[in-house]
Structure formats: C-alpha cells, structure tokens
C-alpha cells in the first residue's frame, strides 16, 4: 500500500492499537497499574516476553499512542516520551554522557538546554564545547577532536539561526558521535532530521506538536538501541508523560499539518511586514533572503517555520511600551500555539541567563520573539500596525 502523506499520518497514525469498545478515539487510561489473573502471563509481560502494561511509570496505552504517532511522523524506528521537553533532553543526555565524556554543541540552544551545558554537565565532569551557531567549520573541528555527543538545534531560539544538519551529521558520524537534533521549532512537517543523518530527534511537545498550550510533554525518536536505553533511564528516573497530557497532545497533533502550514505562511508574511516599520531595526526569519543561513534553510526545510524575532529601536523601553498594545497576542513564555505569542527573550527563552550571557549569545535586550498563531493574517498585520502607531503617538507626545 502507498505511504500516506504527513497530514494524513498526523490524523490516523499510532492510534488503532489503543482503541477499545469500538470507540473511534483513543481513551485516556487513568490507571496507575494493570492487573493480571494469570501469574505466568503477568510475568511474561513484566519481563517483556509479551506486549502489555504493568505500571504507569513504565508504559500506558494513551502515552503509547502519542509516542507512536510522533514516531511515524518522524519516520523513526523507535520513540519514547517524557513529562516535559527538558525531561526529554536531560534524560537523553543522562543516558549517553558519563564523567570524562565530551559533548559538542552550539551557543544558541534553548535556554534550559544551555543551562544543562554550562551549569550541570560540567559538575559531572563532562567536557562541554559550545561553538558559534552557524560556524560549521568550528563545529567540524571540535567534533573531529572526538566527542560522545553532537547536540544540535535548528532553527534556534530566539534568533532562528540554522545549522546544516546533513553536513554536521556526516562530521558526527565520522567521529563516532551520537548526533541529536532538537526539532521543536521546525516540527516534522517542516524538517526531518533523521532523514538528514541524525541519530536522535527531540521535541518539546509542549510547543507545536500539542499546539494548544494546554499540556506539557517531550519526546525522543530515533535508532532503537539508543531509544531503548533512554526509555530505560526514564522508566527508572520517572519523568513519565501523564496520560491526560498525552491525550491532549494526541488531539492537538491531528491538526499539526494544518496549523504548521498556516503558521509558516503567517510568520513569513509578518516577517516581511515588520521590515516596513521605521521602529524595527532587524527581523530574523530563515525565510527572508537576507537571512545569513537562508540557503541552508531552503535546502533542509520544506517550510521556514512559525517562529521569528525582531529588534526595535529604543531597546527594552520600546518593547515595554509596544507589547501591551497588541490585542491578538499572548504575552507569555510558550510558543507554537494556535494563538500568536510574543515576549522579550530576556523574559522568555533566556530568562535564566544574565544580560552579559545573552549579549555573548548575540541576543539584544530589545529582541522580541514572535510565535505566529493561526489567526487571519490581515488581523495580525492590523494589530501590529496599531501597536506601532500608538508607540509613535506616544513618542511624539513626550
Ligand atoms: C520549550 C523548549 C524546550 C523545553 O521544553 P519544555 O516542554 O518547556 O520542557 C526545549 N527546546 C526548545 C527548542 C524549546 O522551545
């Protein structure tokens, strides 16, 4: 049978095995444990000789449907899930890295990931080497010196820089490293890191996968032996995805393709529109021809994503006055939801960092992160226009 496209898969994939009572929707199985009359059957399931569930920290039918849907969307051999995106990242690194090991990554990873690299891993005697994001030569040199893990994120948060995944996966492979890509910003609709040579792909499902900002979750997909080891680490350490959250994420994912297509369109149009404002200093979006990594983005992404950022004249002071003027945007820390979300990077993705650390990462204090929702584009544009207009009126009056 021919393979379905991703929009069809996001609706149908992974659910069938978990349906019960003729229901057409996956049930939320709120049960901590699963009981057995037959002691031998219980034993066989417990030791993995037979499929089934034993205890909710290990596996759960609703959670399994979610894992399976993401696995199929990412074209992966295996997948496992977590309570949050950060749990997915920390459990994966906890599985792979031991004292004396070395990891190579980029400076622009998500703020929480960056904290793992700069605060927690060094305490465990793991050598962390962070390269300039987009400096492929530097990354290749560091990887060639030897490392256990090459950790990438593309596009990055908040300045949407791009790393050439295929080129870096090749470098990682030559050095014998496990190549990991955080695919949260792109989603499997826009980018499939495993097909570009990565070993593992990670998502904060909290963002675009769920898409409704009502459930936290994380997921790791990739090679079976790696995912099995990560699952084992998680089942013991306990960062399990809750069944209700799994259900909300599953339901959100049915519209993943529709939402992401619309978010791609809205973000691209908003990025172009922002460039027409005098108050806007810079616009960061990989779909813009003047973006430094536009060509790489065009090659490895089928859409440029729903995330952009822009900096305004007057820095933090302007941001403070501008953002409250917006009617159709949540001023909040999340991203990837159906609603447009805005926030200063110093309050959202990089709140854990000092101003000096942010400056070192090339994040201006007056940078605004803009996560395009699925609203009608004309309304988003009009909203920005009136928000900037109020600002001009304000600065004329004072
Ligand atoms: C939000 C985010 C994370 C962390 O996910 P949580 O679900 O908030 O723990 C990791 N990576 C990226 C790129 C993110 O945007």
Tab-separated table of C-alpha atoms and ligand atoms in Angstrom:
chain	number	residue	atom	x	y	z
A	1	UNK	CA	0.000	0.000	0.000
A	2	UNK	CA	1.264	3.504	-0.747
A	3	UNK	CA	2.557	5.504	2.189
A	4	UNK	CA	0.311	8.336	3.352
A	5	UNK	CA	1.455	11.962	3.458
A	6	UNK	CA	2.247	13.671	6.746
A	7	UNK	CA	-1.112	15.489	7.056
A	8	UNK	CA	-2.963	12.169	6.827
A	9	UNK	CA	-0.494	10.455	9.154
A	10	UNK	CA	-0.859	13.172	11.798
A	11	UNK	CA	-4.572	12.306	11.929
A	12	UNK	CA	-4.513	8.494	11.683
A	13	UNK	CA	-1.108	7.224	12.783
A	14	UNK	CA	-0.443	5.399	16.027
A	15	UNK	CA	-3.990	5.233	17.357
A	16	UNK	CA	-5.529	1.994	16.086
A	17	UNK	CA	-3.755	-0.372	18.506
A	18	UNK	CA	-5.064	1.540	21.533
A	19	UNK	CA	-8.755	1.775	20.592
A	20	UNK	CA	-11.271	-0.086	22.770
A	21	UNK	CA	-15.061	-0.727	22.878
A	22	UNK	CA	-15.388	0.336	19.224
A	23	UNK	CA	-14.529	3.903	20.196
A	24	UNK	CA	-13.038	5.906	17.332
A	25	UNK	CA	-10.859	7.941	19.707
A	26	UNK	CA	-8.004	6.849	21.963
A	27	UNK	CA	-9.175	6.613	25.603
A	28	UNK	CA	-7.421	8.360	28.467
A	29	UNK	CA	-6.388	5.412	30.588
A	30	UNK	CA	-6.168	6.791	34.107
A	31	UNK	CA	-4.821	3.701	35.781
A	32	UNK	CA	-1.607	3.506	37.757
A	33	UNK	CA	-1.301	-0.247	37.348
A	34	UNK	CA	-2.579	-3.076	35.130
A	35	UNK	CA	-3.814	-6.270	36.785
A	36	UNK	CA	-3.397	-9.964	35.869
A	37	UNK	CA	-5.313	-13.111	36.869
A	38	UNK	CA	-2.687	-15.403	35.393
A	39	UNK	CA	0.675	-15.238	37.217
A	40	UNK	CA	2.582	-16.593	34.228
A	41	UNK	CA	1.094	-14.015	31.844
A	42	UNK	CA	1.927	-11.246	34.362
A	43	UNK	CA	5.499	-12.489	34.493
A	44	UNK	CA	5.807	-12.667	30.701
A	45	UNK	CA	4.588	-9.074	30.302
A	46	UNK	CA	6.820	-7.889	33.152
A	47	UNK	CA	9.955	-9.311	31.536
A	48	UNK	CA	8.946	-8.094	28.077
A	49	UNK	CA	8.217	-11.513	26.560
A	50	UNK	CA	4.627	-10.437	25.842
A	51	UNK	CA	3.211	-7.000	24.980
A	52	UNK	CA	1.166	-5.278	27.677
A	53	UNK	CA	1.327	-2.841	30.562
A	54	UNK	CA	2.414	-3.295	34.170
A	55	UNK	CA	2.824	0.075	35.861
A	56	UNK	CA	2.138	3.645	34.743
A	57	UNK	CA	5.666	4.926	35.271
A	58	UNK	CA	6.826	2.475	32.598
A	59	UNK	CA	4.079	2.383	29.979
A	60	UNK	CA	0.468	3.431	29.434
A	61	UNK	CA	-1.832	2.911	26.396
A	62	UNK	CA	-2.657	6.624	25.867
A	63	UNK	CA	1.006	7.572	26.215
A	64	UNK	CA	1.941	4.796	23.801
A	65	UNK	CA	-0.442	6.140	21.138
A	66	UNK	CA	1.228	9.551	21.429
A	67	UNK	CA	4.731	8.048	21.156
A	68	UNK	CA	3.689	6.001	18.138
A	69	UNK	CA	2.164	8.977	16.307
A	70	UNK	CA	5.337	11.050	16.708
A	71	UNK	CA	7.498	8.051	15.747
A	72	UNK	CA	5.615	7.634	12.475
A	73	UNK	CA	5.696	11.384	11.700
A	74	UNK	CA	9.488	11.452	12.223
A	75	UNK	CA	9.979	8.189	10.264
A	76	UNK	CA	11.846	6.751	13.249
A	77	UNK	CA	12.463	3.163	14.323
A	78	UNK	CA	11.522	3.890	17.936
A	79	UNK	CA	10.277	6.639	20.256
A	80	UNK	CA	9.733	7.328	23.933
A	81	UNK	CA	8.065	10.180	25.791
A	82	UNK	CA	8.615	12.420	28.821
A	83	UNK	CA	6.809	14.769	31.177
A	84	UNK	CA	8.383	17.843	29.506
A	85	UNK	CA	10.761	18.741	26.693
A	86	UNK	CA	13.511	19.444	29.220
A	87	UNK	CA	12.991	15.959	30.709
A	88	UNK	CA	13.470	14.525	27.197
A	89	UNK	CA	16.721	16.463	26.833
A	90	UNK	CA	18.127	15.818	30.326
A	91	UNK	CA	17.194	12.106	30.317
A	92	UNK	CA	18.742	11.652	26.867
A	93	UNK	CA	21.986	13.338	27.913
A	94	UNK	CA	21.887	11.467	31.243
A	95	UNK	CA	21.699	8.181	29.356
A	96	UNK	CA	24.570	8.955	26.992
A	97	UNK	CA	27.117	11.003	28.977
A	98	UNK	CA	29.447	9.836	31.756
A	99	UNK	CA	32.302	11.567	33.633
A	100	UNK	CA	35.196	12.141	31.250
A	101	UNK	CA	32.962	12.244	28.137
A	102	UNK	CA	32.847	15.195	25.764
A	103	UNK	CA	29.869	16.872	24.088
A	104	UNK	CA	29.959	19.438	21.273
A	105	UNK	CA	27.070	21.815	20.689
A	106	UNK	CA	26.165	25.372	19.681
A	107	UNK	CA	25.904	28.545	21.779
A	108	UNK	CA	22.291	29.260	20.771
A	109	UNK	CA	20.486	26.240	22.174
A	110	UNK	CA	17.249	26.714	24.147
A	111	UNK	CA	17.939	28.481	27.479
A	112	UNK	CA	17.249	25.392	29.601
A	113	UNK	CA	19.477	23.218	27.406
A	114	UNK	CA	22.201	25.847	27.645
A	115	UNK	CA	21.931	25.680	31.453
A	116	UNK	CA	22.478	21.898	31.332
A	117	UNK	CA	25.602	22.544	29.254
A	118	UNK	CA	27.003	25.374	31.384
A	119	UNK	CA	25.804	24.501	34.911
A	120	UNK	CA	25.033	20.796	35.341
A	121	UNK	CA	27.186	18.782	32.929
A	122	UNK	CA	30.477	20.425	33.998
A	123	UNK	CA	29.706	19.426	37.622
A	124	UNK	CA	29.590	15.815	36.432
A	125	UNK	CA	32.953	16.145	34.777
A	126	UNK	CA	31.548	16.184	31.270
A	127	UNK	CA	33.560	18.396	28.940
A	128	UNK	CA	31.209	20.742	27.059
A	129	UNK	CA	32.365	22.586	23.933
A	130	UNK	CA	29.935	25.217	22.591
A	131	UNK	CA	30.615	26.672	19.126
A	132	UNK	CA	29.254	29.788	17.417
A	133	UNK	CA	25.904	28.828	15.893
A	134	UNK	CA	26.257	28.670	12.134
A	135	UNK	CA	30.072	28.309	12.226
A	136	UNK	CA	30.153	24.887	10.596
A	137	UNK	CA	33.937	24.858	10.275
A	138	UNK	CA	34.380	25.352	14.045
A	139	UNK	CA	31.851	22.623	14.781
A	140	UNK	CA	33.620	20.202	12.430
A	141	UNK	CA	36.976	20.911	14.045
A	142	UNK	CA	35.641	20.331	17.562
A	143	UNK	CA	33.766	17.171	16.556
A	144	UNK	CA	36.885	15.771	14.838
A	145	UNK	CA	38.776	16.050	18.149
A	146	UNK	CA	36.411	13.346	19.394
A	147	UNK	CA	33.102	13.527	21.253
A	148	UNK	CA	30.384	11.217	22.513
A	149	UNK	CA	27.515	13.509	21.511
A	150	UNK	CA	26.984	16.209	18.896
A	151	UNK	CA	23.919	18.172	20.003
A	152	UNK	CA	22.157	20.495	17.545
A	153	UNK	CA	19.066	22.643	17.461
A	154	UNK	CA	17.799	24.221	14.232
A	155	UNK	CA	16.234	26.722	13.897
A	156	UNK	CA	17.370	28.172	17.213
A	157	UNK	CA	15.544	30.116	19.860
A	158	UNK	CA	15.169	33.158	19.562
A	159	UNK	CA	17.303	34.398	16.640
A	160	UNK	CA	16.272	31.489	14.363
A	161	UNK	CA	19.782	30.576	13.232
A	162	UNK	CA	20.174	27.466	11.071
A	163	UNK	CA	22.701	24.642	11.239
A	164	UNK	CA	23.334	22.418	8.202
A	165	UNK	CA	22.131	19.132	9.716
A	166	UNK	CA	23.290	16.835	6.896
A	167	UNK	CA	26.817	18.286	6.928
A	168	UNK	CA	27.094	18.100	10.726
A	169	UNK	CA	25.612	14.580	10.877
A	170	UNK	CA	28.366	13.480	8.487
A	171	UNK	CA	31.013	15.041	10.745
A	172	UNK	CA	29.436	13.433	13.801
A	173	UNK	CA	29.306	10.023	12.177
A	174	UNK	CA	32.991	10.193	11.212
A	175	UNK	CA	33.877	10.949	14.853
A	176	UNK	CA	31.630	8.150	16.148
A	177	UNK	CA	29.347	10.606	17.960
A	178	UNK	CA	25.620	10.268	18.597
A	179	UNK	CA	24.036	13.135	16.635
A	180	UNK	CA	20.985	14.679	18.334
A	181	UNK	CA	18.723	17.391	16.875
A	182	UNK	CA	16.130	19.390	18.831
A	183	UNK	CA	13.414	19.704	16.166
A	184	UNK	CA	10.928	21.664	18.307
A	185	UNK	CA	10.886	24.821	16.168
A	186	UNK	CA	10.652	23.076	12.800
A	187	UNK	CA	8.275	20.163	13.599
A	188	UNK	CA	8.334	17.039	11.391
A	189	UNK	CA	6.136	18.954	8.932
A	190	UNK	CA	8.995	21.330	8.047
A	191	UNK	CA	12.095	19.249	8.749
A	192	UNK	CA	13.014	15.587	9.283
A	193	UNK	CA	16.473	15.392	10.920
A	194	UNK	CA	16.644	11.565	10.831
A	195	UNK	CA	16.455	11.624	7.031
A	196	UNK	CA	19.340	14.142	7.100
A	197	UNK	CA	21.505	11.687	9.059
A	198	UNK	CA	20.766	12.454	12.732
A	199	UNK	CA	20.580	9.535	15.199
A	200	UNK	CA	18.010	11.062	17.551
A	201	UNK	CA	15.408	13.788	17.257
A	202	UNK	CA	13.955	15.551	20.308
A	203	UNK	CA	10.781	17.620	20.702
A	204	UNK	CA	9.275	19.772	23.343
A	205	UNK	CA	5.761	18.516	22.524
A	206	UNK	CA	4.540	21.408	24.676
A	207	UNK	CA	5.033	23.673	21.670
A	208	UNK	CA	3.962	22.976	18.057
A	209	UNK	CA	3.159	19.244	18.412
A	210	UNK	CA	0.462	19.871	21.020
A	211	UNK	CA	-0.215	23.298	19.581
A	212	UNK	CA	-2.791	24.473	22.125
A	213	UNK	CA	-0.604	25.462	25.093
A	214	UNK	CA	-2.588	23.208	27.409
A	215	UNK	CA	-0.221	20.284	28.021
A	216	UNK	CA	3.474	19.779	28.757
A	217	UNK	CA	5.381	16.910	27.169
A	218	UNK	CA	8.551	15.758	25.470
A	219	UNK	CA	9.545	13.007	23.074
A	220	UNK	CA	12.695	11.389	21.669
A	221	UNK	CA	12.712	9.382	18.400
A	222	UNK	CA	15.429	7.539	16.523
A	223	UNK	CA	17.521	4.379	16.497
A	224	UNK	CA	16.036	1.536	18.516
A	225	UNK	CA	19.071	0.692	20.644
A	226	UNK	CA	19.519	4.339	21.656
A	227	UNK	CA	15.810	4.914	22.342
A	228	UNK	CA	15.595	1.661	24.372
A	229	UNK	CA	18.454	2.846	26.591
A	230	UNK	CA	16.841	6.282	27.023
A	231	UNK	CA	13.463	4.654	27.811
A	232	UNK	CA	15.137	2.534	30.482
A	233	UNK	CA	16.747	5.607	32.049
A	234	UNK	CA	13.371	7.398	32.058
A	235	UNK	CA	11.340	4.454	33.434
A	236	UNK	CA	13.692	4.309	36.414
A	237	UNK	CA	14.199	8.045	36.905
A	238	UNK	CA	10.493	8.683	36.484
A	239	UNK	CA	9.940	11.698	34.196
A	240	UNK	CA	6.858	9.989	32.729
A	241	UNK	CA	4.289	11.700	30.495
A	242	UNK	CA	0.857	11.897	32.150
A	243	UNK	CA	-1.991	10.091	30.256
A	244	UNK	CA	-4.199	13.198	30.233
A	245	UNK	CA	-1.360	15.279	28.778
A	246	UNK	CA	-0.718	12.508	26.227
A	247	UNK	CA	-4.387	12.664	25.200
A	248	UNK	CA	-4.306	16.457	24.769
A	249	UNK	CA	-1.091	16.229	22.747
A	250	UNK	CA	-2.581	13.458	20.583
A	251	UNK	CA	-5.676	15.505	19.897
A	252	UNK	CA	-3.604	18.575	19.116
A	253	UNK	CA	-1.429	16.619	16.713
A	254	UNK	CA	-4.397	15.738	14.487
A	255	UNK	CA	-4.263	19.294	13.138
A	256	UNK	CA	-0.454	19.557	13.111
A	257	UNK	CA	-0.128	19.854	9.337
A	258	UNK	CA	-2.956	22.390	9.007
A	259	UNK	CA	-1.603	24.511	11.851
A	260	UNK	CA	2.046	24.448	10.822
A	261	UNK	CA	1.254	25.258	7.173
A	262	UNK	CA	-0.741	28.273	8.349
A	263	UNK	CA	1.931	29.287	10.879
A	264	UNK	CA	4.600	29.092	8.138
A	265	UNK	CA	2.518	31.426	5.967
A	266	UNK	CA	1.678	33.860	8.763
A	267	UNK	CA	5.253	34.032	10.097
A	268	UNK	CA	6.704	34.631	6.628
A	269	UNK	CA	4.215	37.409	5.866
A	270	UNK	CA	4.674	39.017	9.306
A	271	UNK	CA	8.483	38.923	8.927
A	272	UNK	CA	8.167	40.778	5.606
A	273	UNK	CA	5.619	43.195	7.039
A	274	UNK	CA	7.753	44.060	10.083
A	275	UNK	CA	10.546	45.188	7.758
A	276	UNK	CA	8.316	48.070	6.621
A	277	UNK	CA	8.252	49.722	10.074
A	278	UNK	CA	10.709	52.535	10.887
A	279	UNK	CA	10.835	51.418	14.521
A	280	UNK	CA	12.038	47.922	13.570
A	281	UNK	CA	15.816	47.536	13.490
A	282	UNK	CA	16.191	43.935	12.444
A	283	UNK	CA	13.968	40.992	11.533
A	284	UNK	CA	15.177	37.427	11.986
A	285	UNK	CA	13.409	34.770	9.900
A	286	UNK	CA	15.073	31.963	7.901
A	287	UNK	CA	12.610	32.515	5.040
A	288	UNK	CA	13.940	36.027	4.341
A	289	UNK	CA	16.510	36.096	1.505
A	290	UNK	CA	18.864	38.267	3.619
A	291	UNK	CA	18.909	35.753	6.499
A	292	UNK	CA	22.536	34.547	6.746
A	293	UNK	CA	21.516	30.869	6.543
A	294	UNK	CA	18.631	31.224	4.078
A	295	UNK	CA	20.171	28.863	1.507
A	296	UNK	CA	20.760	26.060	4.038
A	297	UNK	CA	17.250	26.533	5.400
A	298	UNK	CA	15.826	26.283	1.881
A	299	UNK	CA	17.687	23.033	1.356
A	300	UNK	CA	16.804	21.183	4.536
A	301	UNK	CA	13.370	22.607	5.408
A	302	UNK	CA	10.130	22.269	3.473
A	303	UNK	CA	8.726	25.305	5.325
A	304	UNK	CA	10.538	28.030	7.281
A	305	UNK	CA	8.511	27.687	10.465
A	306	UNK	CA	6.206	29.765	12.623
A	307	UNK	CA	8.915	31.478	14.675
A	308	UNK	CA	10.584	34.814	14.051
A	309	UNK	CA	12.092	37.573	16.106
A	310	UNK	CA	12.683	41.289	15.664
A	311	UNK	CA	14.535	44.047	17.436
A	312	UNK	CA	13.180	47.560	17.868
A	313	UNK	CA	14.775	50.979	18.138
A	314	UNK	CA	14.977	52.075	21.764
A	315	UNK	CA	15.566	48.544	23.122
A	316	UNK	CA	13.823	47.326	26.259
A	317	UNK	CA	11.973	50.643	26.781
A	318	UNK	CA	10.261	50.350	23.410
A	319	UNK	CA	9.450	46.666	23.962
A	320	UNK	CA	7.865	47.561	27.298
A	321	UNK	CA	5.508	50.027	25.569
A	322	UNK	CA	4.907	48.082	22.345
A	323	UNK	CA	3.882	44.615	23.507
A	324	UNK	CA	0.976	45.647	25.781
A	325	UNK	CA	-0.599	47.366	22.727
A	326	UNK	CA	-1.128	44.057	20.925
A	327	UNK	CA	-4.684	42.732	21.032
A	328	UNK	CA	-4.207	39.336	19.356
A	329	UNK	CA	-1.123	38.034	21.160
A	330	UNK	CA	-0.464	36.431	24.484
A	331	UNK	CA	2.492	37.973	26.263
A	332	UNK	CA	3.761	34.658	27.575
A	333	UNK	CA	6.676	32.232	27.731
A	334	UNK	CA	5.329	29.483	25.451
A	335	UNK	CA	5.382	29.232	21.662
A	336	UNK	CA	3.914	27.181	18.825
A	337	UNK	CA	0.285	27.515	19.924
A	338	UNK	CA	-2.772	28.419	17.837
A	339	UNK	CA	-2.685	31.864	19.429
A	340	UNK	CA	0.071	34.287	18.481
A	341	UNK	CA	2.529	34.613	21.374
A	342	UNK	CA	5.041	37.406	21.904
A	343	UNK	CA	7.689	38.027	24.516
A	344	UNK	CA	11.088	39.576	25.098
A	345	UNK	CA	13.844	36.970	25.030
A	346	UNK	CA	15.168	38.310	28.300
A	347	UNK	CA	11.867	37.226	29.904
A	348	UNK	CA	11.194	34.028	27.937
A	349	UNK	CA	13.714	31.681	26.317
A	350	UNK	CA	16.801	33.167	28.000
A	351	UNK	CA	15.453	34.305	31.363
A	352	UNK	CA	17.979	32.003	33.079
A	353	UNK	CA	20.880	33.978	31.597
A	354	UNK	CA	22.466	37.242	32.700
A	355	UNK	CA	22.450	40.251	30.293
A	356	UNK	CA	26.162	39.580	29.659
A	357	UNK	CA	25.462	35.924	28.816
A	358	UNK	CA	22.672	36.991	26.451
A	359	UNK	CA	24.933	39.547	24.801
A	360	UNK	CA	27.576	36.835	24.318
A	361	UNK	CA	24.911	34.750	22.535
A	362	UNK	CA	24.045	37.673	20.240
A	363	UNK	CA	20.643	38.310	21.808
A	364	UNK	CA	19.873	42.060	22.025
A	365	UNK	CA	17.978	43.083	25.190
A	366	UNK	CA	15.305	44.647	22.940
A	367	UNK	CA	14.627	41.469	20.972
A	368	UNK	CA	11.031	40.296	20.668
A	369	UNK	CA	10.226	36.673	19.940
A	370	UNK	CA	7.111	36.272	17.793
A	371	UNK	CA	5.364	32.923	17.525
A	372	UNK	CA	2.816	33.252	14.743
A	373	UNK	CA	-0.558	31.727	15.533
A	374	UNK	CA	-3.216	30.601	13.070
A	375	UNK	CA	-5.281	33.813	13.196
A	376	UNK	CA	-6.262	35.564	9.958
A	377	UNK	CA	-3.156	37.286	8.642
A	378	UNK	CA	-4.943	40.593	7.974
A	379	UNK	CA	-5.891	40.831	11.646
A	380	UNK	CA	-2.340	40.115	12.819
A	381	UNK	CA	-0.968	42.776	10.468
A	382	UNK	CA	-3.567	45.347	11.523
A	383	UNK	CA	-2.806	44.550	15.161
A	384	UNK	CA	0.919	45.210	14.676
A	385	UNK	CA	0.164	48.406	12.737
A	386	UNK	CA	-1.988	49.864	15.514
A	387	UNK	CA	0.511	48.774	18.192
A	388	UNK	CA	3.364	50.612	16.426
A	389	UNK	CA	1.124	53.599	15.695
A	390	UNK	CA	0.343	54.044	19.390
A	391	UNK	CA	4.063	53.970	20.035
A	392	UNK	CA	4.747	56.753	17.543
A	393	UNK	CA	1.912	58.827	19.008
A	394	UNK	CA	3.402	58.260	22.454
A	395	UNK	CA	6.912	59.295	21.474
A	396	UNK	CA	5.560	62.417	19.705
A	397	UNK	CA	3.628	63.410	22.807
A	398	UNK	CA	6.649	63.151	25.125
B	1	LIG	C1	10.462	24.876	25.122
B	1	LIG	C2	11.628	24.230	24.517
B	1	LIG	C3	12.298	23.203	25.189
B	1	LIG	C4	11.878	22.732	26.567
B	1	LIG	O1	10.611	22.153	26.572
B	1	LIG	P1	9.649	22.120	27.859
B	1	LIG	O2	8.491	21.317	27.387
B	1	LIG	O3	9.304	23.534	28.197
B	1	LIG	O4	10.415	21.470	28.952
B	1	LIG	C5	13.378	22.617	24.550
B	1	LIG	N1	13.803	23.027	23.339
B	1	LIG	C6	13.179	24.018	22.679
B	1	LIG	C7	13.690	24.429	21.346
B	1	LIG	C8	12.072	24.666	23.241
B	1	LIG	O5	11.475	25.659	22.586
